[in-house]
């Protein structure tokens, strides 16, 4: 890498030192320079004259790029987690880092927020100089697998709750990858739907009833043909006391397509988009 600066001074030496200072060098450093303009004194001390100008050129060797594993190690050390080991594994389209040690709980953080942030920063480093996108995954034990299973169960549970009560439920803010897990689980339940609301770190999933879904109710039993104007006296009691029978279970539709907020490229998707 080449850096250069043009110094100005009353003499060539002062101009040279001025250029060195601009480049963060000391006056004793040896450098290559080019004399652009010699200093000219004023005539009779009043007229004309010009300062000296010197260009200094510095050639610097670029520092080697820090690897993703080296960056991850440095961050863990700065966190005081020197006892955590890093196991690197090459996978198709990317790399995986598995962390092991007594203090991995500090790396995971609240609902995996620290682990997610660490993965995102490491992905930035890994893709800083690479032409092709490299998917980076950081895990500890089987935490991510357990978290994914927990979110799937939560999504299905709240989907059935929405169908039963007719009310929507707002979840806590999640990253795009986790929101996609919820969407996928909800879309497997016919009669429920999900969408995202909020911006940036406050973006969260809302689960409610699919407006295009029609529940099938059996007609209430009214006793004899003449009916009972005073109510259902002598006839079958309505389901739940609300004048209707229990809704028939709707079959799951395997062709429903979940919302894709996380993509297939990792926790946050590609970082260059």
Coordinates of C-alpha atoms in Angstrom, one line a residue, residues 61-257:
X61 CA 3.3 -3.9 3.4
X62 CA -0.3 -4.8 4.1
X63 CA -1.0 -6.5 7.3
X64 CA -2.1 -10.2 6.9
X65 CA -5.8 -10.7 7.1
X66 CA -7.0 -12.0 10.4
X67 CA -8.7 -15.4 10.1
X68 CA -12.2 -16.1 11.5
X69 CA -10.8 -18.6 14.0
X70 CA -8.1 -16.2 15.2
X71 CA -10.7 -13.4 15.6
X72 CA -13.0 -15.7 17.5
X73 CA -10.2 -16.7 19.8
X74 CA -9.2 -13.1 20.5
X75 CA -12.8 -12.2 21.4
X76 CA -13.2 -15.1 23.8
X77 CA -9.9 -14.2 25.4
X78 CA -11.0 -10.6 25.8
X79 CA -14.1 -11.9 27.5
X80 CA -12.0 -13.8 30.0
X81 CA -12.9 -17.2 28.6
X82 CA -9.4 -18.5 27.8
X83 CA -10.5 -22.0 29.0
X84 CA -13.0 -22.5 26.2
X85 CA -11.7 -24.6 23.3
X86 CA -12.6 -24.1 19.7
X87 CA -13.1 -27.0 17.3
X88 CA -13.2 -26.0 13.6
X89 CA -14.9 -28.1 11.0
X90 CA -15.0 -27.5 7.3
X91 CA -18.5 -28.1 5.8
X92 CA -20.0 -27.6 2.4
X93 CA -20.3 -23.9 1.7
X94 CA -18.8 -22.7 5.0
X95 CA -17.2 -23.5 8.4
X96 CA -18.5 -24.5 11.8
X97 CA -17.0 -23.7 15.2
X98 CA -18.0 -25.7 18.2
X99 CA -17.2 -24.2 21.6
X100 CA -16.6 -26.4 24.6
X101 CA -15.7 -25.5 28.2
X102 CA -17.2 -24.8 31.6
X103 CA -18.1 -21.2 30.9
X104 CA -20.0 -21.7 27.6
X105 CA -23.1 -20.3 29.3
X106 CA -21.5 -16.9 29.1
X107 CA -21.0 -17.3 25.4
X108 CA -24.7 -18.3 24.8
X109 CA -26.1 -15.4 26.8
X110 CA -29.8 -14.6 27.2
X111 CA -31.8 -16.7 24.7
X112 CA -28.6 -17.1 22.6
X113 CA -28.2 -13.4 21.9
X114 CA -24.4 -13.3 22.7
X115 CA -23.8 -16.4 20.6
X116 CA -25.7 -14.9 17.7
X117 CA -23.8 -11.7 17.9
X118 CA -20.5 -13.6 18.1
X119 CA -21.5 -15.6 15.0
X120 CA -22.4 -12.5 13.1
X121 CA -19.1 -10.7 13.8
X122 CA -17.1 -13.8 13.0
X123 CA -19.0 -14.1 9.7
X124 CA -18.0 -10.5 8.9
X125 CA -14.4 -11.3 9.4
X126 CA -14.6 -14.5 7.4
X127 CA -16.2 -12.8 4.4
X128 CA -14.1 -9.6 4.5
X129 CA -11.7 -10.7 1.8
X130 CA -13.4 -13.7 0.3
X131 CA -15.1 -13.4 -3.1
X132 CA -17.5 -16.3 -2.4
X133 CA -19.8 -16.1 0.6
X134 CA -18.8 -18.3 3.5
X135 CA -21.5 -19.5 5.9
X136 CA -20.2 -19.3 9.5
X137 CA -21.9 -21.2 12.3
X138 CA -20.9 -21.1 15.9
X139 CA -22.5 -23.7 18.2
X140 CA -21.9 -25.1 21.7
X141 CA -22.9 -28.7 22.2
X142 CA -26.3 -29.0 20.7
X143 CA -27.7 -25.7 21.8
X144 CA -28.9 -24.5 18.4
X145 CA -30.7 -27.8 17.8
X146 CA -32.5 -27.6 21.1
X147 CA -33.4 -23.9 20.5
X148 CA -34.8 -24.8 17.1
X149 CA -36.9 -27.6 18.6
X150 CA -38.2 -25.3 21.3
X151 CA -39.2 -22.7 18.8
X152 CA -41.0 -25.2 16.6
X153 CA -43.0 -26.5 19.6
X154 CA -43.9 -22.9 20.6
X155 CA -45.0 -22.0 17.1
X156 CA -47.4 -25.0 16.9
X157 CA -48.7 -24.5 20.4
X158 CA -49.6 -20.8 19.8
X159 CA -51.0 -21.6 16.3
X160 CA -53.6 -24.1 17.9
X161 CA -54.3 -21.5 20.6
X162 CA -55.1 -18.9 18.0
X163 CA -57.5 -21.2 16.2
X164 CA -59.2 -22.1 19.5
X165 CA -59.5 -18.6 20.9
X166 CA -59.6 -16.5 17.7
X167 CA -57.0 -14.2 19.3
X168 CA -53.5 -13.3 18.1
X169 CA -50.3 -13.6 20.1
X170 CA -47.2 -11.4 19.8
X171 CA -43.9 -13.1 20.5
X172 CA -40.7 -11.5 21.8
X173 CA -38.3 -9.9 19.2
X174 CA -36.2 -12.5 17.4
X175 CA -33.6 -12.6 14.6
X176 CA -34.6 -13.4 11.1
X177 CA -33.5 -17.0 11.4
X178 CA -35.6 -17.7 14.5
X179 CA -38.6 -15.9 13.1
X180 CA -38.4 -18.2 10.0
X181 CA -38.5 -21.3 12.3
X182 CA -41.7 -19.9 13.9
X183 CA -43.3 -19.1 10.5
X184 CA -42.4 -22.6 9.3
X185 CA -44.0 -24.3 12.3
X186 CA -47.2 -22.1 12.2
X187 CA -47.7 -22.7 8.5
X188 CA -47.9 -26.4 9.1
X189 CA -51.1 -25.8 11.1
X190 CA -54.0 -25.3 8.8
X191 CA -56.2 -22.5 10.0
X192 CA -53.3 -20.4 11.6
X193 CA -51.0 -17.8 10.0
X194 CA -48.1 -15.7 11.1
X195 CA -46.5 -12.4 10.1
X196 CA -43.8 -10.1 11.4
X197 CA -44.2 -6.6 12.9
X198 CA -41.8 -4.0 14.2
X199 CA -38.5 -2.7 12.9
X200 CA -34.8 -3.7 13.4
X201 CA -34.2 -5.2 16.8
X202 CA -37.9 -4.9 17.8
X203 CA -39.1 -7.0 14.9
X204 CA -41.2 -9.9 16.2
X205 CA -43.6 -12.6 15.0
X206 CA -47.4 -12.4 15.5
X207 CA -49.5 -15.6 15.3
X208 CA -53.3 -15.4 14.6
X209 CA -56.1 -17.0 12.7
X210 CA -55.8 -17.3 8.9
X211 CA -58.5 -15.0 7.5
X212 CA -59.0 -17.3 4.5
X213 CA -59.7 -20.4 6.7
X214 CA -63.3 -21.4 7.2
X215 CA -64.1 -23.7 10.2
X216 CA -66.8 -26.3 9.5
X217 CA -69.5 -26.3 12.2
X218 CA -72.3 -28.9 12.4
X219 CA -75.8 -27.4 12.7
X220 CA -77.1 -27.4 16.2
X221 CA -79.6 -30.1 17.1
X222 CA -83.1 -28.5 17.7
X223 CA -85.0 -31.4 19.1
X224 CA -88.4 -32.1 17.4
X225 CA -89.3 -30.6 14.0
X226 CA -91.3 -27.8 15.6
X227 CA -88.3 -26.7 17.6
X228 CA -88.3 -25.1 21.0
X229 CA -88.7 -21.4 20.9
X230 CA -87.8 -21.2 24.5
X231 CA -84.4 -22.7 23.9
X232 CA -83.0 -26.1 23.5
X233 CA -85.2 -27.8 26.1
X234 CA -85.4 -31.4 25.6
X235 CA -82.8 -31.3 22.8
X236 CA -79.1 -31.8 22.6
X237 CA -77.2 -29.3 24.6
X238 CA -75.1 -27.0 22.4
X239 CA -71.3 -27.4 22.5
X240 CA -69.8 -25.0 25.1
X241 CA -73.2 -23.5 25.7
X242 CA -72.8 -21.2 22.7
X243 CA -75.3 -22.6 20.2
X244 CA -72.8 -24.5 18.1
X245 CA -71.2 -27.9 17.9
X246 CA -67.5 -28.7 18.3
X247 CA -65.7 -27.7 15.1
X248 CA -64.5 -30.5 12.9
X249 CA -60.7 -30.9 12.9
X250 CA -59.2 -29.4 9.7
X251 CA -56.6 -31.6 8.0
X252 CA -53.1 -30.2 7.7
X253 CA -52.1 -28.8 4.3
X254 CA -48.5 -30.0 3.5
X255 CA -48.4 -27.6 0.5
X256 CA -48.5 -24.4 2.5
X257 CA -45.3 -22.4 2.1

